[in-house]
XYZ file of C-alpha atoms in Angstrom:
745
model
C 52.218 24.467 -73.610
C 55.794 24.936 -74.905
C 58.515 25.257 -72.312
C 59.337 28.764 -73.509
C 55.794 29.903 -72.829
C 55.812 28.273 -69.404
C 59.111 29.973 -68.618
C 57.784 33.347 -69.795
C 54.649 32.925 -67.686
C 56.708 32.047 -64.609
C 58.902 35.105 -65.155
C 55.853 37.329 -65.519
C 54.202 35.913 -62.399
C 57.478 36.215 -60.485
C 57.708 39.901 -61.387
C 54.040 40.292 -60.557
C 54.557 38.751 -57.119
C 57.483 41.095 -56.411
C 55.395 44.061 -57.493
C 52.551 43.008 -55.207
C 54.931 42.491 -52.271
C 56.495 45.950 -52.491
C 55.111 48.841 -50.480
C 52.494 51.090 -51.969
C 48.804 51.870 -52.124
C 46.265 49.852 -54.070
C 46.357 52.222 -57.051
C 50.143 51.931 -57.282
C 49.923 48.137 -57.337
C 47.337 48.212 -60.123
C 49.539 50.581 -62.120
C 52.496 48.216 -61.716
C 50.403 45.284 -62.951
C 49.431 47.048 -66.183
C 53.016 48.153 -66.831
C 54.415 44.679 -66.211
C 51.835 42.935 -68.413
C 52.333 45.387 -71.296
C 56.097 44.900 -71.145
C 55.965 41.117 -70.799
C 53.431 40.466 -73.559
C 54.836 43.193 -75.804
C 51.736 45.328 -76.295
C 51.320 49.084 -76.300
C 48.326 49.024 -73.971
C 47.282 47.090 -70.863
C 44.228 48.212 -68.874
C 42.277 46.956 -65.885
C 38.563 47.640 -65.585
C 36.842 46.837 -62.274
C 33.177 46.969 -61.243
C 32.229 50.045 -59.237
C 28.738 48.584 -58.846
C 27.112 45.461 -60.249
C 26.137 47.199 -63.501
C 29.070 49.594 -64.121
C 32.724 49.028 -65.047
C 35.395 51.650 -64.412
C 38.859 52.044 -65.939
C 41.056 51.725 -62.843
C 44.581 51.458 -64.277
C 46.233 51.644 -67.697
C 49.547 51.558 -69.472
C 49.234 53.185 -72.881
C 45.842 54.936 -72.714
C 45.546 58.533 -71.503
C 46.204 58.654 -67.718
C 43.488 61.264 -67.206
C 40.879 58.684 -68.314
C 41.577 56.535 -65.213
C 38.534 56.546 -62.884
C 36.708 58.727 -65.420
C 35.928 56.218 -68.176
C 32.961 54.036 -67.273
C 30.684 51.689 -69.174
C 27.604 49.642 -68.469
C 27.649 45.870 -68.260
C 27.438 44.612 -71.860
C 28.490 47.959 -73.332
C 31.398 47.789 -75.802
C 33.871 44.931 -76.031
C 34.934 45.311 -72.395
C 31.315 45.156 -71.283
C 30.759 42.095 -73.471
C 33.620 40.233 -71.766
C 32.179 41.140 -68.338
C 28.656 40.090 -69.269
C 29.513 36.788 -70.947
C 32.602 35.824 -68.930
C 34.283 34.896 -72.230
C 37.464 36.044 -73.930
C 37.158 38.557 -76.801
C 40.117 38.435 -79.220
C 39.986 40.673 -82.294
C 42.526 41.916 -84.839
C 40.167 44.732 -85.834
C 38.312 45.851 -82.719
C 36.506 48.889 -84.261
C 34.833 46.551 -86.769
C 33.507 44.237 -84.042
C 29.796 44.130 -83.292
C 29.039 46.316 -80.264
C 32.376 48.192 -80.313
C 32.158 51.398 -78.284
C 34.680 54.168 -78.906
C 35.738 56.044 -75.752
C 37.362 59.268 -77.065
C 38.795 60.348 -73.696
C 41.080 57.288 -73.634
C 42.855 57.870 -76.955
C 42.269 54.231 -77.919
C 41.520 55.047 -81.550
C 45.190 54.384 -82.376
C 44.911 50.714 -81.400
C 43.431 48.112 -83.708
C 43.843 44.749 -81.960
C 42.026 43.915 -78.725
C 42.233 41.043 -76.229
C 39.991 41.071 -73.155
C 39.800 38.344 -70.516
C 37.460 38.233 -67.519
C 38.811 38.840 -64.015
C 36.689 36.420 -62.013
C 36.873 34.376 -58.859
C 34.682 31.322 -58.301
C 32.181 32.527 -60.861
C 32.007 36.072 -59.484
C 32.881 38.660 -62.111
C 35.254 41.318 -60.726
C 36.335 43.079 -63.911
C 38.205 42.777 -67.223
C 41.912 42.711 -68.113
C 42.623 44.164 -71.580
C 45.661 44.435 -73.856
C 45.654 46.411 -77.138
C 48.131 46.926 -79.980
C 48.428 49.170 -83.025
C 49.203 46.182 -85.231
C 46.164 44.370 -86.547
C 46.715 40.855 -85.188
C 44.980 38.064 -83.325
C 46.644 37.163 -80.039
C 47.847 33.565 -79.921
C 46.812 30.841 -77.490
C 49.930 31.280 -75.324
C 49.265 35.002 -74.926
C 45.622 34.386 -74.063
C 46.584 31.763 -71.497
C 49.215 34.063 -69.945
C 46.641 36.855 -69.632
C 44.098 34.475 -68.069
C 46.681 33.440 -65.483
C 47.431 37.092 -64.680
C 43.676 37.807 -64.417
C 43.309 34.930 -61.974
C 46.158 36.315 -59.805
C 44.621 39.799 -59.929
C 41.312 38.308 -58.746
C 43.025 36.533 -55.840
C 44.951 39.668 -54.847
C 41.733 41.694 -55.017
C 40.126 39.167 -52.650
C 43.079 39.686 -50.276
C 42.657 43.476 -50.391
C 45.785 44.303 -52.419
C 44.086 47.006 -54.511
C 42.065 48.902 -51.925
C 41.978 52.620 -52.627
C 39.705 55.596 -53.063
C 36.526 55.392 -55.065
C 33.788 52.811 -55.469
C 35.779 50.569 -57.844
C 38.660 50.170 -55.368
C 36.594 49.765 -52.239
C 37.547 46.970 -49.847
C 35.769 43.697 -50.574
C 33.502 42.101 -47.955
C 33.286 45.313 -45.940
C 30.561 47.331 -47.648
C 26.811 46.930 -47.004
C 25.172 44.628 -49.547
C 21.473 44.104 -50.177
C 20.574 40.777 -51.787
C 17.072 40.124 -53.068
C 15.823 36.562 -52.754
C 12.725 34.382 -52.611
C 10.920 33.823 -49.321
C 11.089 30.177 -48.269
C 9.755 30.803 -44.763
C 8.451 34.067 -43.333
C 9.895 35.896 -40.341
C 12.648 38.403 -39.538
C 15.963 37.860 -37.809
C 19.216 39.643 -37.082
C 22.456 37.883 -36.326
C 25.885 37.010 -37.639
C 26.894 34.892 -40.618
C 27.743 31.237 -40.116
C 29.005 29.653 -43.342
C 27.921 26.054 -43.807
C 31.047 25.566 -45.932
C 33.749 27.927 -44.614
C 35.599 29.868 -47.300
C 38.962 28.788 -48.607
C 41.152 31.792 -49.464
C 44.275 31.319 -51.578
C 46.866 33.456 -49.805
C 49.797 32.367 -52.005
C 48.713 32.404 -55.654
C 52.250 32.491 -57.115
C 54.962 29.880 -56.469
C 58.697 29.677 -57.254
C 59.120 25.926 -57.434
C 56.827 24.210 -59.971
C 58.195 20.764 -59.132
C 57.311 21.183 -55.447
C 53.825 22.446 -56.366
C 53.256 19.532 -58.745
C 54.232 17.156 -55.962
C 51.752 18.854 -53.562
C 49.005 18.627 -56.185
C 49.718 14.974 -56.999
C 49.686 13.980 -53.328
C 46.455 15.904 -52.663
C 44.731 14.401 -55.717
C 45.753 10.900 -54.581
C 44.300 11.568 -51.112
C 41.162 12.870 -52.796
C 40.844 9.709 -54.896
C 41.278 7.504 -51.853
C 38.601 9.500 -50.014
C 36.161 9.250 -52.926
C 36.719 5.490 -53.229
C 36.124 5.137 -49.494
C 32.842 7.076 -49.796
C 31.802 4.866 -52.704
C 32.543 1.710 -50.733
C 30.506 3.033 -47.814
C 27.576 3.926 -50.067
C 27.532 0.687 -52.060
C 24.071 -0.154 -50.734
C 22.834 3.452 -50.813
C 20.447 5.166 -53.166
C 21.111 5.439 -56.883
C 21.275 9.240 -56.877
C 23.988 9.326 -54.207
C 25.959 6.689 -56.081
C 25.628 8.707 -59.284
C 27.157 11.755 -57.580
C 30.024 9.730 -56.112
C 30.675 8.057 -59.462
C 30.886 11.553 -60.985
C 33.361 12.484 -58.230
C 35.485 9.451 -59.109
C 35.295 10.224 -62.821
C 36.535 13.791 -62.306
C 39.153 12.773 -59.722
C 40.643 10.387 -62.294
C 40.232 12.735 -65.258
C 43.536 13.321 -67.043
C 42.164 16.487 -68.647
C 41.248 18.003 -65.267
C 44.657 17.152 -63.824
C 46.518 18.278 -66.959
C 44.934 21.732 -66.905
C 45.978 22.218 -63.281
C 49.499 20.971 -64.051
C 49.769 23.489 -66.890
C 48.735 26.287 -64.551
C 51.412 25.237 -62.066
C 54.005 25.111 -64.867
C 53.063 28.686 -65.729
C 53.888 29.838 -62.197
C 50.756 29.343 -60.090
C 50.735 27.577 -56.735
C 48.896 24.254 -56.495
C 45.900 25.793 -54.709
C 45.715 28.686 -57.202
C 45.741 26.177 -60.068
C 42.828 24.306 -58.480
C 40.885 27.514 -57.908
C 41.506 28.608 -61.492
C 39.883 25.375 -62.660
C 37.062 25.782 -60.123
C 36.400 29.345 -61.322
C 36.206 28.088 -64.910
C 33.675 25.425 -63.851
C 31.560 28.013 -62.039
C 31.662 30.314 -65.061
C 30.407 27.449 -67.246
C 27.747 26.660 -64.655
C 26.258 30.110 -65.130
C 25.893 29.515 -68.869
C 24.548 25.933 -68.890
C 20.809 25.260 -68.711
C 20.786 21.472 -69.171
C 19.992 19.968 -65.710
C 22.337 16.988 -66.139
C 25.297 19.161 -67.168
C 24.581 21.582 -64.335
C 24.625 18.701 -61.847
C 27.963 17.474 -63.209
C 29.468 20.975 -63.033
C 28.236 21.170 -59.437
C 30.019 17.867 -58.797
C 33.240 19.271 -60.276
C 32.874 22.408 -58.162
C 32.394 20.342 -54.992
C 35.366 18.154 -55.849
C 37.569 21.215 -56.419
C 36.501 22.564 -53.023
C 37.475 19.271 -51.375
C 40.856 19.406 -53.109
C 41.393 23.007 -51.972
C 40.695 22.004 -48.387
C 43.270 19.211 -48.648
C 45.891 21.608 -50.051
C 45.319 24.537 -47.691
C 44.028 22.890 -44.514
C 41.327 25.575 -44.508
C 37.569 25.188 -44.562
C 37.127 23.169 -41.385
C 34.125 24.338 -39.374
C 36.077 23.711 -36.158
C 38.424 26.567 -37.061
C 35.742 29.135 -36.267
C 33.406 29.487 -33.324
C 29.710 29.657 -34.092
C 28.259 33.019 -33.036
C 25.531 33.188 -30.412
C 23.035 34.380 -33.042
C 23.953 32.385 -36.177
C 22.336 33.024 -39.545
C 23.236 30.047 -41.741
C 24.612 30.837 -45.205
C 24.933 27.998 -47.708
C 24.720 27.262 -51.388
C 22.206 24.551 -50.551
C 21.597 22.208 -47.624
C 19.822 18.936 -46.984
C 17.066 18.493 -44.391
C 19.176 16.316 -42.084
C 22.031 18.845 -42.049
C 19.635 21.697 -41.285
C 18.045 19.683 -38.501
C 21.508 19.077 -37.029
C 21.843 22.820 -36.494
C 18.399 22.824 -34.884
C 16.977 25.774 -33.040
C 20.397 27.338 -32.516
C 19.870 29.046 -35.865
C 18.120 32.403 -36.043
C 17.603 32.120 -39.792
C 19.036 30.750 -43.033
C 19.870 32.130 -46.480
C 20.526 29.782 -49.416
C 22.023 30.595 -52.790
C 19.908 27.872 -54.380
C 16.894 25.967 -53.021
C 13.200 26.494 -53.639
C 10.013 27.388 -51.822
C 8.972 23.746 -51.601
C 12.419 22.288 -50.920
C 13.255 19.987 -48.018
C 15.149 22.858 -46.385
C 12.037 25.054 -46.534
C 9.973 22.311 -44.884
C 12.507 21.995 -42.059
C 12.779 25.787 -41.691
C 9.019 25.933 -41.158
C 9.335 23.207 -38.529
C 12.164 25.117 -36.820
C 10.175 28.387 -37.129
C 13.131 30.311 -38.581
C 13.048 32.721 -41.538
C 14.484 31.271 -44.745
C 15.476 32.950 -47.996
C 16.296 30.940 -51.123
C 17.753 31.912 -54.500
C 19.930 34.579 -52.839
C 22.389 35.197 -55.663
C 26.108 35.388 -54.743
C 25.489 35.240 -50.985
C 28.126 32.529 -50.426
C 30.868 34.487 -52.196
C 29.959 37.797 -50.566
C 29.458 36.767 -46.922
C 32.222 36.073 -44.406
C 31.924 34.249 -41.110
C 30.883 36.694 -38.411
C 29.472 39.352 -40.756
C 26.371 41.048 -39.338
C 23.255 40.218 -41.353
C 19.553 41.027 -41.214
C 17.103 38.605 -42.862
C 13.714 39.915 -43.923
C 11.584 36.862 -44.600
C 8.582 39.040 -45.382
C 10.061 41.190 -48.154
C 12.573 38.599 -49.388
C 15.722 40.623 -48.681
C 19.016 39.873 -46.921
C 20.923 42.920 -45.646
C 24.561 41.831 -45.343
C 26.701 44.160 -43.209
C 23.763 46.610 -42.963
C 24.505 50.260 -42.297
C 23.280 51.760 -39.047
C 20.052 53.170 -40.491
C 19.000 49.742 -41.839
C 20.094 47.981 -38.643
C 18.152 50.478 -36.503
C 15.015 50.080 -38.639
C 15.353 46.301 -38.331
C 15.777 46.447 -34.566
C 12.699 48.676 -34.335
C 10.736 46.209 -36.471
C 11.788 43.286 -34.280
C 10.968 45.269 -31.124
C 7.472 45.967 -32.478
C 7.044 42.258 -33.233
C 8.202 41.386 -29.710
C 5.667 43.853 -28.309
C 2.976 42.303 -30.487
C 3.935 38.855 -29.189
C 3.240 40.073 -25.668
C -0.220 41.169 -26.784
C -0.789 37.825 -28.467
C 0.326 35.997 -25.311
C -2.423 37.769 -23.376
C -5.080 36.195 -25.635
C -3.384 32.798 -25.951
C -6.012 30.964 -23.910
C -8.965 32.908 -25.303
C -10.995 31.662 -28.274
C -10.661 33.196 -31.743
C -14.153 34.666 -31.397
C -15.115 37.433 -33.798
C -17.231 40.394 -32.646
C -20.231 38.766 -34.306
C -19.872 35.761 -31.973
C -18.505 33.316 -34.578
C -15.669 31.163 -33.228
C -12.868 30.061 -35.549
C -10.828 27.004 -34.579
C -7.085 27.624 -34.965
C -4.675 24.702 -35.306
C -0.951 24.440 -35.967
C 1.086 22.652 -38.611
C 3.986 20.435 -37.540
C 6.477 17.963 -38.945
C 8.875 17.211 -36.098
C 8.672 16.023 -32.536
C 10.375 19.309 -31.664
C 7.294 21.198 -32.895
C 4.978 19.807 -30.224
C 5.963 22.183 -27.378
C 4.510 24.973 -29.548
C 1.079 23.356 -29.207
C 0.634 24.777 -25.729
C 2.728 27.909 -26.138
C 0.913 29.112 -29.253
C -2.607 28.503 -28.019
C -3.333 26.078 -30.869
C -6.333 23.816 -30.359
C -4.608 20.886 -32.042
C -2.336 19.885 -34.910
C -4.274 20.408 -38.123
C -1.473 18.952 -40.239
C 1.399 16.720 -39.177
C 3.720 16.216 -42.171
C 4.951 12.641 -41.862
C 7.398 12.842 -44.793
C 10.112 14.632 -42.821
C 10.971 11.425 -40.961
C 11.522 9.773 -44.354
C 13.416 12.669 -45.954
C 16.076 13.070 -43.272
C 17.135 9.403 -43.374
C 19.486 7.598 -45.720
C 17.261 4.495 -45.704
C 13.600 3.640 -45.238
C 12.535 3.842 -41.559
C 11.192 0.667 -39.981
C 7.550 0.310 -38.967
C 8.495 -0.039 -35.308
C 10.464 3.232 -35.450
C 7.546 5.081 -37.004
C 5.060 3.610 -34.556
C 7.185 4.692 -31.581
C 7.564 8.205 -33.010
C 3.843 8.617 -33.756
C 3.012 7.379 -30.245
C 5.311 10.030 -28.710
C 3.658 12.704 -30.842
C 0.168 11.698 -29.707
C 1.313 11.599 -26.085
C 2.908 15.061 -26.380
C -0.347 16.454 -27.771
C -1.957 15.622 -24.405
C -5.314 14.663 -25.837
C -5.501 17.370 -28.480
C -6.348 16.228 -32.010
C -3.413 15.470 -34.316
C -4.125 15.056 -38.040
C -1.477 12.791 -39.555
C -1.055 13.326 -43.297
C 0.281 10.184 -44.950
C 3.514 10.317 -46.894
C 3.512 13.225 -49.358
C 6.526 12.560 -51.557
C 7.280 13.221 -55.194
C 7.301 16.623 -56.911
C 9.851 18.617 -54.880
C 10.131 15.977 -52.119
C 12.183 13.022 -53.367
C 13.343 10.414 -50.874
C 17.136 10.014 -50.981
C 16.865 6.209 -51.092
C 14.225 5.996 -53.816
C 15.039 6.245 -57.496
C 14.335 9.739 -58.757
C 11.915 9.833 -61.679
C 12.573 12.501 -64.297
C 9.257 14.220 -65.029
C 8.606 17.293 -67.188
C 6.285 18.782 -64.538
C 6.747 17.060 -61.144
C 4.084 19.156 -59.367
C 1.511 17.597 -61.708
C 3.186 14.217 -61.775
C 3.708 11.052 -59.763
C 3.432 12.249 -56.188
C 1.668 11.847 -52.833
C -1.279 9.414 -52.912
C -0.452 8.455 -56.514
C 2.860 7.016 -55.312
C 1.152 5.460 -52.292
C -1.438 3.622 -54.375
C 0.988 2.542 -57.110
C 3.583 1.347 -54.566
C 1.308 0.401 -51.637
C 3.971 -1.265 -49.469
C 5.135 1.999 -47.857
C 1.565 3.297 -47.425
C 0.466 0.061 -45.736
C 3.486 0.085 -43.439
C 2.773 3.676 -42.431
C -0.932 3.063 -41.805
C -0.110 0.051 -39.632
C 2.404 2.166 -37.680
C -0.262 4.823 -37.075
C -2.839 2.279 -35.885
C -0.323 0.750 -33.466
C 0.771 4.180 -32.248
C -2.820 5.049 -31.281
C -2.703 2.218 -28.701
C -6.476 2.020 -28.581
C -6.949 5.796 -28.437
C -8.340 8.171 -31.088
C -6.606 8.452 -34.497
C -6.988 10.946 -37.329
C -5.463 10.231 -40.749
C -5.545 12.349 -43.904
C -4.614 11.324 -47.448
C -2.844 13.977 -49.577
C -3.489 15.031 -53.158
C -6.718 13.150 -53.741
C -7.905 14.228 -57.187
C -10.947 11.975 -57.737
C -13.393 9.769 -55.876
C -11.760 6.490 -57.011
C -8.461 7.517 -55.404
C -10.271 8.207 -52.146
C -11.979 4.801 -52.264
C -8.666 3.029 -52.934
C -6.888 4.906 -50.134
C -9.739 4.257 -47.702
C -9.614 0.568 -48.647
C -5.927 0.494 -47.667
C -6.893 1.952 -44.290
C -9.507 -0.755 -43.830
C -6.943 -3.448 -44.760
C -4.523 -2.070 -42.166
C -7.240 -2.173 -39.488
C -8.177 -5.734 -40.384
C -4.536 -6.845 -40.307
C -4.038 -5.297 -36.880
C -7.263 -6.939 -35.626
C -6.046 -10.361 -36.804
C -2.703 -9.774 -35.059
C -4.571 -8.990 -31.852
C -3.406 -5.383 -31.620
C -5.829 -2.835 -30.144
C -7.752 -0.772 -32.678
C -8.344 2.978 -32.340
C -11.266 3.903 -30.111
C -12.302 6.399 -32.765
C -10.994 6.846 -36.286
C -11.373 9.832 -38.607
C -10.155 9.429 -42.177
C -10.085 12.516 -44.372
C -8.545 13.938 -47.517
C -6.730 17.046 -48.640
C -8.494 19.020 -51.336
C -5.560 20.312 -53.387
C -6.881 19.919 -56.938
C -9.894 21.786 -58.342
C -11.223 18.468 -59.681
C -12.022 17.183 -56.187
C -14.308 20.137 -55.518
C -16.549 18.754 -58.283
C -16.516 15.140 -57.073
C -19.776 13.238 -56.680
C -22.008 13.795 -53.643
C -21.104 10.310 -52.538
C -17.483 11.378 -51.955
C -18.530 14.310 -49.753
C -20.852 12.030 -47.802
C -18.207 9.310 -47.271
C -15.146 11.407 -46.389
C -15.105 12.199 -42.670
C -13.390 15.574 -43.072
C -11.719 17.684 -45.750
C -8.764 20.044 -45.510
C -8.131 22.515 -48.297
C -4.407 22.448 -49.154
C -4.215 26.107 -50.066
C -0.681 26.162 -51.470
C -1.311 23.546 -54.154
C -4.948 24.440 -54.795
C -4.010 28.051 -55.503
C -1.242 27.172 -57.966
C -3.480 24.740 -59.846
C -6.451 27.115 -59.809
C -4.435 29.932 -61.382
C -2.138 27.624 -63.416
C 0.787 29.457 -61.788
C 3.743 27.418 -60.516
C 4.526 28.578 -56.979
C 8.208 27.778 -57.601
C 8.295 30.189 -60.548
C 9.221 33.724 -59.507
C 7.806 35.119 -62.752
C 4.254 34.127 -61.835
C 4.038 33.062 -58.175
C 3.169 36.574 -56.937
C 1.012 37.429 -59.909
C -2.237 36.062 -58.466
C -3.840 37.089 -55.186
C -5.489 34.696 -52.740
C -8.137 37.393 -52.278
C -8.936 37.331 -55.977
C -12.728 37.263 -56.360
C -12.575 34.124 -58.522
C -10.587 32.161 -55.945
C -12.742 33.281 -53.006
C -15.860 32.363 -54.988
C -14.389 28.899 -55.585
C -13.654 28.520 -51.853
C -17.274 29.525 -51.107
C -18.497 26.771 -53.436
C -16.403 24.204 -51.530
C -17.743 25.546 -48.226
C -21.301 25.154 -49.517
C -20.755 21.589 -50.742
C -19.330 20.607 -47.368
C -22.208 22.333 -45.568
C -24.735 20.452 -47.704
C -23.131 17.085 -46.865
C -22.253 17.941 -43.261
C -18.522 17.397 -43.955
C -16.140 19.223 -41.566
C -13.836 21.549 -43.544
C -10.550 23.275 -42.715
C -8.022 25.355 -44.616
C -4.297 24.585 -44.362
C -1.455 26.519 -45.976
C 0.555 29.713 -45.923
C -2.528 31.876 -46.438
C -4.169 30.455 -43.310
C -1.372 32.099 -41.308
C -1.665 35.537 -42.928
C -4.103 37.577 -40.831
C -5.945 39.407 -43.626
C -6.258 36.281 -45.775
C -7.339 34.236 -42.737
C -10.005 36.830 -41.892
C -11.426 36.678 -45.430
C -11.419 32.874 -45.431
C -13.348 32.947 -42.151
C -15.764 35.479 -43.637
C -16.599 33.191 -46.582
C -17.337 30.274 -44.266
C -14.097 28.484 -43.296
C -14.371 27.679 -39.578
C -11.050 25.897 -39.023
C -7.601 27.159 -40.021
C -4.235 25.400 -39.667
C -0.979 27.365 -39.779
C 2.543 27.650 -38.390
C 2.508 28.204 -34.612
C 3.904 31.761 -34.801
C 0.924 32.877 -36.921
C -1.792 31.863 -34.466
C -1.425 34.963 -32.284
C -1.645 37.525 -35.130
C -4.548 35.692 -36.786
C -6.487 35.367 -33.527
C -5.851 39.032 -32.697
C -7.371 40.241 -35.982
C -10.334 37.857 -35.879
C -11.230 38.936 -32.324
C -11.446 42.605 -33.333
C -13.399 42.000 -36.559
C -17.040 41.330 -37.432
C -17.269 38.530 -39.987
C -20.658 39.690 -41.239
C -19.218 43.124 -42.018
C -16.200 41.600 -43.770
C -18.506 39.348 -45.784
C -20.489 42.420 -46.855
C -17.272 44.230 -47.879
C -16.339 41.210 -50.024
C -19.796 41.120 -51.589
C -19.682 44.837 -52.430
C -16.224 44.528 -54.025
C -17.495 41.604 -56.076
C -20.542 43.593 -57.178
C -18.300 46.476 -58.273
C -16.389 44.058 -60.508
C -13.119 44.348 -58.623
C -10.583 41.647 -59.379
C -9.397 41.372 -55.766
C -11.125 42.265 -52.515
C -7.810 43.076 -50.792
C -8.004 46.857 -51.177
C -11.609 46.965 -49.954
C -10.883 44.767 -46.924
C -7.764 46.752 -46.019
C -9.783 49.948 -46.210
C -12.426 48.388 -43.926
C -9.756 47.360 -41.411
C -8.243 50.851 -41.387
C -11.668 52.330 -40.705
């Protein structure tokens, strides 16, 4: 930029800082901003529009338009040119605004006299706060220097709004981070919790957006960038032998840290009058705005890298953002953009719940949350920018809602709900040692799912008869390198010992799809859920499978062992997997190690194709476990990660229940033990219907055993089966309504 423009920008920001520092209410400060900008840029009109709610903009201050329009003129997101700027996050610059597509005339403002229009978004870290507008009678396009100056002012306005400089009366001037906010999200793990926010990455707030001495700020920026580069190089040196994906991220860090364009843009912002940290945050906000508009996965990853790097640089400049600066509350609810399984495990059972801005139902974090038995919400939009450390929060992992700073009525309702659940837990505790015996005399075997050593104490406390599914992949996912056979063997031995003789079903490594090992090369696939995963990986790359099977045999130490292969889709895969088991046994025999006293080898039925396998498969396999989560998504061709369709199809759909009955019959004909494992096994009504159609063993999270057992014990499976049959005969699509009516009666 020319020196004159830089000087003008510094003068404008200097006057702006003085105006912000002087006494006065929030409305007065906003009025001063519009007056100063109009004078400095030489336009007849300057206006500030702020959001009063997430869909409505309100004129909050103006120089040049009719004063009586302030707080009266409102428009919807996307409405008019102002609404277009707010919706797209992009500048609108027009010499003839009334001729622009989507122009909306607001007669109460008197704006018909003004032809030219320049609107820039007021945004902070990707969060849209409002729009800053200048207008003139002359028909002209605003030049690049004027646009840049207005963007700088908009950035300062956003920072001052974050600091509470414009608090006043009315919804548009309400204090930020103080009002109740309800955020809808996707359920990653069921449950409810109340507590206080603990930010995984503490916020960095720019308290000094404007600076007097550009040379001093440039020196601060240069020194911080150099420290950043040294840190990135050190991380790269330490990860030289790490996985390719981690190296790719660090190489992207180094590329951005050495980017002249990135540094030049921040230097220009400092020359215009911003402080070093404000210049960095301006660049970070621009990256986040682009992130919201980019769909290409590679570009999104790189913009994430730039965002992370900017955050690191902000921490170096401000000294903020260290977790040690705040004390974790006694009832922490973790808030993060995303989090890895190892990091979540580090928090452990101290957490009452977790809410992620990104993530997915099948993510590593969701797997760990199930192991920790804490509610988890994912895809909670804007939660990291809205929440502050210590904010009260209620997490509803049943409805998929986070209530941030809930009002008293919501908090009371939540406390009542949790009290009712606590009372129910007492009832469930009273039947913990009793069988899940229905009124008709049928006994259903209830088992728990696990994935960590820390899960095993729940075996006794929940009343589970065994572990119907032990997910072995967690021990691989939380490490930066492949675990050794001896480490796995020792872990599996401790798990068997902790089970105290109860059956533990070890599922071999289920990786691929949404579970990619950090030290294995990620394979780009158009549809990972239907791709190279689970037993397909194990058979194509048998080294890991063989190592794991040998570790399991050694861990049994001559006792019983139960192993289950995941995602078997056809008989040949079962034969190949079983052959690997036999090879592992033979190898251990040759080495003189004790072999299991008894060995059960089974398979998970997660693809419809396996239900139609030859009779020989059903006769050979020693047990089958229906993997309900995958089987349901493949049966209905509905991706369970896709919010548009994942709730569209009901487990109690007649077609799906009929399919389950067919599997039950095939297993009965061959004498093959059958169980059902998945989220639906832990939902009482679904579990009751599965039992009614012939499933006699269910495996679920420990917390679900009590509710499921309670409902089974007060129900008659023959009556439920008749209700299902009648609903089917009536041609109903789902039996849910009929079964719920039966239960109410």
